[in-house]
Every structure is written in structure tokens, then in C-alpha cells.
Tab-separated table of C-alpha atoms and ligand atoms in Angstrom:
chain	number	residue	atom	x	y	z
A	272	MET	CA	0.000	0.000	0.000
A	273	ARG	CA	1.550	3.317	-1.071
A	274	LYS	CA	1.881	6.061	1.512
A	275	GLY	CA	-0.829	8.645	1.030
A	276	ASN	CA	-3.231	6.266	-0.615
A	277	LEU	CA	-5.775	6.327	2.202
A	278	ARG	CA	-5.228	10.066	2.608
A	279	SER	CA	-6.021	10.703	-1.083
A	280	ARG	CA	-9.137	8.579	-0.877
A	281	LEU	CA	-10.278	10.386	2.287
A	282	ILE	CA	-9.702	13.748	0.604
A	283	ALA	CA	-11.703	12.653	-2.439
A	284	ARG	CA	-14.476	11.357	-0.188
A	285	ILE	CA	-14.642	14.606	1.796
A	286	ARG	CA	-14.645	16.680	-1.417
A	287	GLY	CA	-17.491	14.562	-2.720
A	288	GLU	CA	-19.600	14.031	0.395
A	289	GLY	CA	-18.583	16.872	2.703
A	290	PRO	CA	-16.694	16.891	6.034
A	291	MET	CA	-16.460	13.567	7.920
A	292	ARG	CA	-17.356	13.064	11.542
A	293	ILE	CA	-14.471	12.062	13.852
A	294	ASP	CA	-15.913	8.574	14.394
A	295	ALA	CA	-16.061	7.932	10.645
A	296	PHE	CA	-12.516	9.259	10.238
A	297	MET	CA	-11.211	7.024	13.059
A	298	ASP	CA	-12.992	4.024	11.655
A	299	ALA	CA	-11.424	4.573	8.208
A	300	CYS	CA	-7.935	5.186	9.645
A	301	LEU	CA	-8.043	1.985	11.706
A	302	HIS	CA	-10.114	-0.418	9.621
A	303	ASP	CA	-10.273	0.648	5.972
A	304	PRO	CA	-9.678	-2.695	4.213
A	305	ALA	CA	-7.033	-1.272	1.864
A	306	GLY	CA	-5.329	1.313	4.058
A	307	GLY	CA	-6.473	1.098	7.697
A	308	TYR	CA	-3.816	0.787	10.398
A	309	TYR	CA	-5.072	-2.483	11.881
A	310	ALA	CA	-6.363	-3.875	8.594
A	311	VAL	CA	-3.066	-3.423	6.759
A	312	ARG	CA	-0.011	-2.714	8.913
A	313	PRO	CA	-0.612	-2.958	12.654
A	314	GLY	CA	2.647	-1.887	14.318
A	315	LEU	CA	2.389	-3.508	17.738
A	316	GLY	CA	5.794	-3.239	19.353
A	317	GLU	CA	7.081	-0.948	16.559
A	318	ASP	CA	4.700	1.946	17.192
A	319	PHE	CA	3.657	1.330	20.782
A	320	ILE	CA	4.231	-1.084	23.651
A	321	THR	CA	1.349	-2.481	25.677
A	322	ALA	CA	1.397	-4.054	29.147
A	323	PRO	CA	1.487	-7.669	27.898
A	324	LEU	CA	4.349	-6.773	25.542
A	325	ALA	CA	6.171	-5.169	28.472
A	326	SER	CA	5.978	-8.190	30.782
A	327	GLN	CA	4.657	-11.734	30.955
A	328	MET	CA	3.536	-11.012	34.544
A	329	PHE	CA	0.576	-8.977	33.302
A	330	GLY	CA	-1.101	-11.869	31.482
A	331	GLU	CA	-0.120	-14.445	34.088
A	332	LEU	CA	-1.877	-12.486	36.832
A	333	LEU	CA	-5.006	-12.065	34.706
A	334	GLY	CA	-4.832	-15.797	33.968
A	335	ALA	CA	-4.694	-16.639	37.659
A	336	TRP	CA	-7.705	-14.388	38.263
A	337	ALA	CA	-9.575	-16.057	35.396
A	338	GLY	CA	-8.711	-19.444	36.887
A	339	GLU	CA	-10.241	-18.541	40.263
A	340	LEU	CA	-13.320	-17.220	38.543
A	341	CYS	CA	-13.578	-20.406	36.525
A	342	ALA	CA	-13.517	-22.471	39.741
A	343	GLN	CA	-16.313	-20.296	41.127
A	344	LEU	CA	-18.390	-20.683	37.969
A	345	GLY	CA	-17.922	-24.437	38.251
A	346	LYS	CA	-18.398	-25.239	34.573
A	347	PRO	CA	-16.240	-25.206	31.470
A	348	VAL	CA	-15.981	-21.573	30.503
A	349	ARG	CA	-15.316	-19.575	27.412
A	350	LEU	CA	-12.274	-17.320	27.503
A	351	ILE	CA	-12.967	-14.370	25.248
A	352	GLU	CA	-10.396	-11.735	24.378
A	353	LEU	CA	-11.247	-8.485	22.663
A	354	GLY	CA	-8.490	-7.107	20.399
A	355	PRO	CA	-5.866	-9.781	21.189
A	356	GLY	CA	-3.074	-8.020	19.268
A	357	ASP	CA	-0.178	-10.390	18.619
A	358	GLY	CA	-1.603	-13.059	20.966
A	359	THR	CA	0.910	-12.473	23.769
A	360	LEU	CA	-1.696	-11.671	26.419
A	361	MET	CA	-3.758	-14.810	25.772
A	362	ALA	CA	-0.598	-16.967	25.664
A	363	ASP	CA	0.434	-15.622	29.093
A	364	VAL	CA	-3.119	-16.018	30.455
A	365	LEU	CA	-3.236	-19.644	29.344
A	366	ARG	CA	0.065	-20.465	31.068
A	367	ALA	CA	-1.519	-19.502	34.402
A	368	PHE	CA	-5.019	-20.757	33.654
A	369	PRO	CA	-5.915	-24.280	34.806
A	370	GLY	CA	-8.002	-24.766	31.608
A	371	PRO	CA	-9.498	-26.343	29.557
A	372	ALA	CA	-11.494	-23.539	28.020
A	373	ASP	CA	-12.924	-22.604	24.669
A	374	ILE	CA	-11.008	-19.620	23.386
A	375	VAL	CA	-12.785	-16.974	21.361
A	376	LEU	CA	-10.815	-14.080	19.868
A	377	VAL	CA	-12.714	-10.970	18.800
A	378	GLU	CA	-10.505	-9.514	16.096
A	379	THR	CA	-11.095	-7.637	12.847
A	380	SER	CA	-7.476	-7.451	11.677
A	381	GLY	CA	-6.336	-10.130	9.200
A	382	PRO	CA	-2.596	-9.645	9.859
A	383	LEU	CA	-3.145	-9.832	13.624
A	384	ARG	CA	-5.346	-12.935	13.361
A	385	ALA	CA	-2.377	-14.601	11.649
A	386	ARG	CA	-0.024	-13.572	14.475
A	387	GLN	CA	-2.527	-14.785	17.080
A	388	ALA	CA	-2.769	-18.177	15.354
A	389	GLN	CA	1.017	-18.461	15.546
A	390	ALA	CA	1.341	-17.342	19.164
A	391	LEU	CA	-1.453	-19.689	20.262
A	392	ALA	CA	-0.603	-22.692	18.100
A	393	GLY	CA	-1.778	-25.932	19.719
A	394	HIS	CA	-4.902	-24.357	21.255
A	395	THR	CA	-8.370	-24.622	19.786
A	396	LEU	CA	-9.283	-21.125	18.685
A	397	ALA	CA	-12.326	-19.463	17.200
A	398	TRP	CA	-12.362	-15.943	15.767
A	399	VAL	CA	-15.301	-13.586	15.498
A	400	GLU	CA	-15.533	-10.006	14.243
A	401	ARG	CA	-17.921	-8.783	16.921
A	402	ILE	CA	-18.702	-9.753	20.515
A	403	GLU	CA	-22.384	-9.923	19.594
A	404	GLU	CA	-21.553	-13.147	17.725
A	405	VAL	CA	-20.600	-14.914	20.984
A	406	THR	CA	-23.570	-16.885	22.336
A	407	ALA	CA	-24.401	-17.338	26.019
A	408	ALA	CA	-24.051	-21.142	25.773
A	409	ALA	CA	-21.158	-21.220	28.304
A	410	PRO	CA	-20.062	-18.846	31.096
A	411	ALA	CA	-17.902	-16.058	29.731
A	412	ILE	CA	-14.625	-14.654	31.008
A	413	VAL	CA	-13.905	-11.608	28.882
A	414	LEU	CA	-10.561	-9.799	28.757
A	415	GLY	CA	-9.476	-6.734	26.828
A	416	ASN	CA	-6.321	-4.645	27.087
A	417	GLU	CA	-6.012	-1.455	25.040
A	418	PHE	CA	-9.069	-2.450	23.035
A	419	LEU	CA	-11.695	0.074	24.161
A	420	ASP	CA	-9.390	2.967	23.222
A	421	CYS	CA	-9.714	1.942	19.559
A	422	LEU	CA	-13.477	2.512	19.531
A	423	PRO	CA	-14.439	5.620	17.552
A	424	ILE	CA	-15.412	8.792	19.385
A	425	ARG	CA	-17.374	11.899	18.488
A	426	GLN	CA	-16.311	15.394	19.510
A	427	GLU	CA	-18.090	18.683	19.972
A	428	THR	CA	-16.807	22.258	19.835
A	429	ALA	CA	-18.549	25.498	20.823
A	430	ASP	CA	-19.443	25.835	17.120
A	431	GLY	CA	-20.926	22.387	16.614
A	432	GLU	CA	-19.759	18.811	16.097
A	433	ARG	CA	-16.122	18.468	15.035
A	434	HIS	CA	-15.500	17.060	11.576
A	435	VAL	CA	-12.502	16.471	9.344
A	436	ALA	CA	-12.503	18.735	6.285
A	437	VAL	CA	-10.064	19.606	3.474
A	438	ASP	CA	-8.704	23.169	3.264
A	439	ARG	CA	-7.864	25.022	0.055
A	440	PHE	CA	-4.301	23.637	0.108
A	441	GLY	CA	-5.603	20.059	0.099
A	442	THR	CA	-4.694	19.480	3.766
A	443	LEU	CA	-6.910	17.599	6.230
A	444	VAL	CA	-8.081	19.984	8.960
A	445	PHE	CA	-10.477	19.967	11.878
A	446	ASP	CA	-13.745	21.765	11.180
A	447	PRO	CA	-14.880	23.706	13.147
A	448	PRO	CA	-11.293	24.513	14.180
A	449	GLY	CA	-12.071	25.508	17.783
A	450	PRO	CA	-11.201	23.472	20.892
A	451	VAL	CA	-13.151	20.359	21.821
A	452	THR	CA	-15.668	20.940	24.585
A	453	ARG	CA	-17.064	17.414	24.852
A	454	GLU	CA	-16.171	13.949	23.712
A	455	TRP	CA	-18.389	10.880	23.694
A	456	SER	CA	-18.511	7.455	22.097
A	457	PRO	CA	-21.687	5.682	21.030
A	458	ALA	CA	-19.445	2.758	20.017
A	459	LEU	CA	-18.058	2.495	23.564
A	460	ALA	CA	-21.568	2.546	25.049
A	461	ALA	CA	-22.657	-0.148	22.576
A	462	MET	CA	-19.623	-2.241	23.580
A	463	GLY	CA	-20.478	-1.812	27.276
A	464	ALA	CA	-24.032	-2.953	26.548
A	465	ALA	CA	-22.867	-5.980	24.534
A	466	ILE	CA	-20.328	-7.104	27.157
A	467	GLY	CA	-22.794	-6.463	29.986
A	468	ALA	CA	-25.532	-8.420	28.239
A	469	LEU	CA	-23.202	-11.357	27.558
A	470	VAL	CA	-21.906	-11.751	31.117
A	471	ALA	CA	-25.373	-11.175	32.604
A	472	LYS	CA	-26.891	-13.869	30.414
A	473	ALA	CA	-24.049	-16.399	30.240
A	474	GLY	CA	-22.682	-15.849	33.754
A	475	GLY	CA	-19.106	-14.698	34.219
A	476	ALA	CA	-17.183	-11.452	34.188
A	477	ALA	CA	-15.251	-9.050	32.019
A	478	LEU	CA	-12.064	-7.176	32.871
A	479	MET	CA	-11.122	-4.303	30.590
A	480	ILE	CA	-7.909	-2.318	31.004
A	481	ASP	CA	-7.167	0.929	29.211
A	482	TYR	CA	-6.131	4.558	29.225
A	483	ALA	CA	-8.824	6.398	31.140
A	484	LEU	CA	-10.367	9.716	30.230
A	485	PRO	CA	-9.113	12.103	32.928
A	486	GLY	CA	-12.218	14.215	32.344
A	487	GLY	CA	-13.138	16.625	29.589
A	488	GLY	CA	-11.080	17.834	26.674
A	489	ASP	CA	-9.702	16.300	23.536
A	490	SER	CA	-8.103	12.871	23.891
A	491	LEU	CA	-7.890	11.869	20.220
A	492	GLN	CA	-4.280	10.848	19.715
A	493	ALA	CA	-2.065	9.338	17.056
A	494	VAL	CA	1.086	7.384	17.847
A	495	ARG	CA	3.695	6.153	15.405
A	496	GLY	CA	7.197	4.929	16.140
A	497	HIS	CA	6.621	5.575	19.879
A	498	GLN	CA	6.001	9.296	19.168
A	499	LYS	CA	2.767	11.228	19.327
A	500	GLU	CA	1.829	12.985	16.126
A	501	HIS	CA	-1.072	15.095	14.841
A	502	PRO	CA	-4.135	12.824	14.449
A	503	LEU	CA	-4.670	14.046	10.875
A	504	ALA	CA	-1.018	13.794	9.817
A	505	ASN	CA	-0.777	10.229	8.516
A	506	PRO	CA	-4.146	8.497	8.099
A	507	GLY	CA	-3.741	4.733	8.366
A	508	LEU	CA	-0.047	4.874	9.208
A	509	ALA	CA	-0.415	5.706	12.904
A	510	ASP	CA	-2.421	4.119	15.707
A	511	LEU	CA	-5.357	6.393	16.446
A	512	THR	CA	-6.978	6.132	19.867
A	513	ALA	CA	-8.995	8.020	22.461
A	514	HIS	CA	-9.000	7.773	26.233
A	515	VAL	CA	-11.779	5.601	27.599
A	516	ASP	CA	-14.788	7.010	29.419
A	517	PHE	CA	-15.135	4.111	31.874
A	518	ALA	CA	-18.166	5.636	33.584
A	519	ALA	CA	-20.084	5.570	30.292
A	520	PHE	CA	-18.881	2.028	29.561
A	521	LEU	CA	-19.973	0.749	32.993
A	522	ALA	CA	-23.318	2.546	32.901
A	523	ALA	CA	-24.147	0.825	29.611
A	524	ALA	CA	-23.087	-2.571	31.002
A	525	GLU	CA	-25.290	-2.064	34.078
A	526	THR	CA	-28.275	-1.076	31.974
A	527	ALA	CA	-27.759	-4.338	30.079
A	528	GLY	CA	-28.052	-6.312	33.345
A	529	ALA	CA	-24.475	-6.711	34.575
A	530	ARG	CA	-23.021	-5.642	37.895
A	531	ALA	CA	-20.291	-2.968	37.665
A	532	TRP	CA	-17.386	-2.831	40.118
A	533	PRO	CA	-15.492	0.352	40.992
A	534	VAL	CA	-12.828	1.356	38.493
A	535	LEU	CA	-9.304	0.942	39.844
A	536	SER	CA	-5.833	1.918	38.660
A	537	GLN	CA	-3.604	-0.648	36.983
A	538	ASN	CA	-1.294	-0.262	39.981
A	539	ARG	CA	-4.039	-1.360	42.384
A	540	LEU	CA	-5.299	-4.101	40.129
A	541	LEU	CA	-1.897	-5.716	39.680
A	542	ARG	CA	-0.834	-5.282	43.310
A	543	ARG	CA	-4.056	-6.840	44.536
A	544	LEU	CA	-3.532	-9.710	42.121
A	545	GLY	CA	-0.108	-10.253	43.718
A	546	ILE	CA	2.362	-8.800	41.209
A	547	GLU	CA	5.009	-8.056	43.827
A	548	ALA	CA	5.137	-11.666	45.012
A	549	ARG	CA	5.098	-12.856	41.397
A	550	ALA	CA	8.029	-10.576	40.500
A	551	ALA	CA	9.988	-11.749	43.555
A	552	ALA	CA	9.391	-15.419	42.670
A	553	LEU	CA	10.397	-14.847	39.038
A	554	ALA	CA	13.563	-12.977	40.080
A	555	LYS	CA	14.480	-15.750	42.515
A	556	ALA	CA	14.066	-18.395	39.819
A	557	ASN	CA	15.993	-16.281	37.249
A	558	PRO	CA	18.665	-14.326	39.170
A	559	ASP	CA	20.317	-13.204	35.929
A	560	ARG	CA	17.056	-11.510	34.926
A	561	ALA	CA	16.322	-9.890	38.297
A	562	ASP	CA	17.104	-6.359	37.048
A	563	LEU	CA	14.926	-6.777	34.000
A	564	ILE	CA	12.027	-8.104	36.098
A	565	ALA	CA	12.376	-5.141	38.489
A	566	ARG	CA	12.220	-2.735	35.527
A	567	GLN	CA	9.158	-4.507	34.135
A	568	LEU	CA	7.432	-4.350	37.521
A	569	ASP	CA	8.163	-0.645	37.718
A	570	ARG	CA	6.848	-0.019	34.218
A	571	LEU	CA	3.572	-1.826	34.926
A	572	ILE	CA	2.750	-0.295	38.320
A	573	SER	CA	4.617	3.006	38.771
A	574	ALA	CA	2.811	6.308	38.298
A	575	GLU	CA	5.439	7.356	35.715
A	576	GLY	CA	4.845	4.088	33.858
A	577	MET	CA	1.453	2.495	33.281
A	578	GLY	CA	0.284	2.297	36.905
A	579	ALA	CA	-1.808	5.447	37.175
A	580	LEU	CA	-2.969	6.425	33.671
A	581	PHE	CA	-4.268	2.960	32.965
A	582	LYS	CA	-7.436	1.851	34.730
A	583	ALA	CA	-9.276	-1.422	35.031
A	584	ALA	CA	-13.030	-1.910	34.940
A	585	CYS	CA	-14.795	-5.122	35.854
A	586	VAL	CA	-18.382	-6.140	35.223
A	587	SER	CA	-19.878	-9.443	36.284
A	588	SER	CA	-23.070	-11.427	36.336
A	589	PRO	CA	-25.225	-10.348	39.292
A	590	GLY	CA	-24.827	-13.509	41.434
A	591	LEU	CA	-21.029	-13.608	41.472
A	592	THR	CA	-18.966	-12.797	44.572
A	593	PRO	CA	-16.820	-9.662	44.244
A	594	PRO	CA	-13.637	-10.089	42.212
A	595	ALA	CA	-10.434	-10.596	44.250
A	596	PHE	CA	-9.228	-7.058	43.466
A	597	ALA	CA	-12.499	-5.210	44.199
B	764	SAH	N1	-4.590	-6.310	23.494
B	764	SAH	C1	-3.334	-6.248	22.766
B	764	SAH	C2	-3.424	-5.385	21.509
B	764	SAH	C3	-3.913	-3.984	21.652
B	764	SAH	S1	-4.010	-3.142	20.081
B	764	SAH	C4	-2.240	-5.787	23.690
B	764	SAH	O1	-2.545	-5.319	24.784
B	764	SAH	O2	-1.065	-5.900	23.310
B	764	SAH	C5	-5.741	-3.153	19.722
B	764	SAH	C6	-6.292	-4.470	19.270
B	764	SAH	O3	-7.701	-4.333	19.047
B	764	SAH	C7	-5.744	-5.025	17.963
B	764	SAH	O4	-5.715	-6.419	18.045
B	764	SAH	C8	-6.781	-4.533	16.955
B	764	SAH	O5	-6.757	-5.217	15.725
B	764	SAH	C9	-8.046	-4.772	17.728
B	764	SAH	N2	-9.216	-3.985	17.317
B	764	SAH	C10	-9.295	-2.644	17.171
B	764	SAH	N3	-10.548	-2.265	16.874
B	764	SAH	C11	-11.288	-3.398	16.844
B	764	SAH	C12	-12.682	-3.673	16.603
B	764	SAH	N4	-13.555	-2.697	16.342
B	764	SAH	N5	-13.097	-4.954	16.665
B	764	SAH	C13	-12.227	-5.954	16.956
B	764	SAH	N6	-10.914	-5.756	17.195
B	764	SAH	C14	-10.452	-4.498	17.128
């Protein structure tokens, strides 16, 4: 795919149909079949590092939590991951999970499905495009890291809803140009409703971890090669995300019948799941890697790393006892 191809098509589309809403622009940049970031060249590791890529401890702790939940549910469960990336998180989860479980991966990206198949070779896997395709036939344990931040948002300015337009020099620009006064995501609310409905009906729980919306303002951001860039600069060549409005997500899940637990920081989540003991045990077993493990621990839980900005939200079926970290 030539650089600029998606940009030229977006410009032509805007010239023909008028300015695009931010959600439509995000959707095209991430998922356009011929030029979208995830559809064509997802740069996990090259453009950004996520918690599972930073350390195996992240997935192992979630796997141990899923294992306890599975024992409580008392039946074979379905392990469902939303946006599994290169498959690292699920591979780490499965190492700590007593299994067996049906594994369902919700993934739209062809290149990433191929990487997931490789990382999880030997396991029985099923892929779906949307969580709505997962039936309530077995209890569901749903996981998602840095998935909700990919869902398209809408933005408002004092002069009306923000769109992407083309100026007289042929450059993509925000229109109206003024600052964003409000941001919301019908797609995030729909996802909350779908996840809430699934766990309420099937039994089980979902744990979603992501960048949280600190409140107000404009959180649309593009990242490429570990650097932030202007969200309109390179359509399809950068990861485009928005911070997650967890309150809106949880409200939608509750309306759909699930129970919502208080949002907590990644630091609290991982400490309550026992990351310090896990790091100490790993360092003891691998003394030559002790420094590395200490750095990974710091990255996952420190406020300068991922500990404070990232939050975790859990929803469960109404009858379940509170999760270990609640
Ligand atoms: N969870 C992984 C990857 C995060 S990147 C990790 O933590 O490393 C975001 C992931 O969500 C990718 O796998 C991407 O292809 C997927 N994704 C983005 N939007 C999606 C959508 N609407 N439906 C399904 N998967 C989506």
C-alpha cells in the first residue's frame, strides 16, 4: 500500500460528500480494508508497547484471576479476548489458567489474526468479528487490554460537532477549528451494553484495562514509532486512539443487566492480584534476569509508567462474589 493512498481517498471522499465526523474518520484510519492501520499494517511493538508486551507477569496475573473465577463458575468456561493483538496476552493467560477452556478471539485485523494463530498454536481457537456473535451457551470470562481505546469517538466544539474537512491547500483539517468541549462514544456505550448483556446472560465477568479519560477535553491521539503525532497527519499509518470514558462504559453494562465494580488503577489491580510476590518469585528463579524483572514491575505499576494512567473496569453477572481485586 503506497503512503498517502488512504489520505487521497479520504480527501476525495470529503470533497465529494462533505466533512467527515471524527468517528467515521477514526474508523477509516483503523479499519479501511485497503489502508487502515489495523487492517493493513498494525505496528504492535514498533509503534507502541502495551502491558502484555512489556511483561509476561501482566497476562499471568489475569490468567490466575480467570482461573479462580472459573472455579467459582464451576463449569467449562469460554475465555474471550477483545483485540488480542499479537496473541501475547492470551498466551500468558493460558500459562496460568488451569483450563481447559474454549477460546474466542474478537478480532477484525487479518494480519493480527495470523499472528494470534502463531502465538497460540496448539490451542483450539475461534475468531469472530464482533462480541455480539458470541452466544451465552457457556459462562464467559472476557478480557481486553487497550481495546476500548480503539473505539471511535465523536467530539463537539462550541461551534458544533467536530468534523474532518479539506482546506484550500488540500490538507486535512479539523472543522470547526475551535477546541473540543465534549467527547463521547456511542461505540463504547454499545460495547459496554454488549459485554454487559453477555456476562449477565451467560454468567461470568469481564475485565477491561485501558487509558482512562481524565475528564473533559480532547483525547484523540495518534502514535507512530513511539512518538505522538497530529491525528490528521498520517491516516492509516499511525495508531489512532482516544481515552476511555469508563463511567459511560460501565453505565451501559449495568443497563444491560451486569453488575459494575469500581474502576481501579492498573497499579491497584496488579498489586491486589499479587504482582510483587510474582516478580519476587520470578527474580528468585531467574537471578540473571532480576534487574529486568524489576524494571518490568516498575513499568507496569509506577505512576510514571502504566500504573496510574491505565485503569481497570470489571463487570460481572449479578450472582457472582466480588472479584479478588475489588
Ligand atoms: N490487546 C493487545 C493489543 C492492543 S491493540 C495488547 O494489549 O497488546 C488493539 C487491538 O484491538 C488489535 O488487536 C486490533 O486489531 C483490535 N481492534 C481494534 N478495533 C477493533 C474492533 N472494532 N473490533 C475488533 N478488534 C479491534
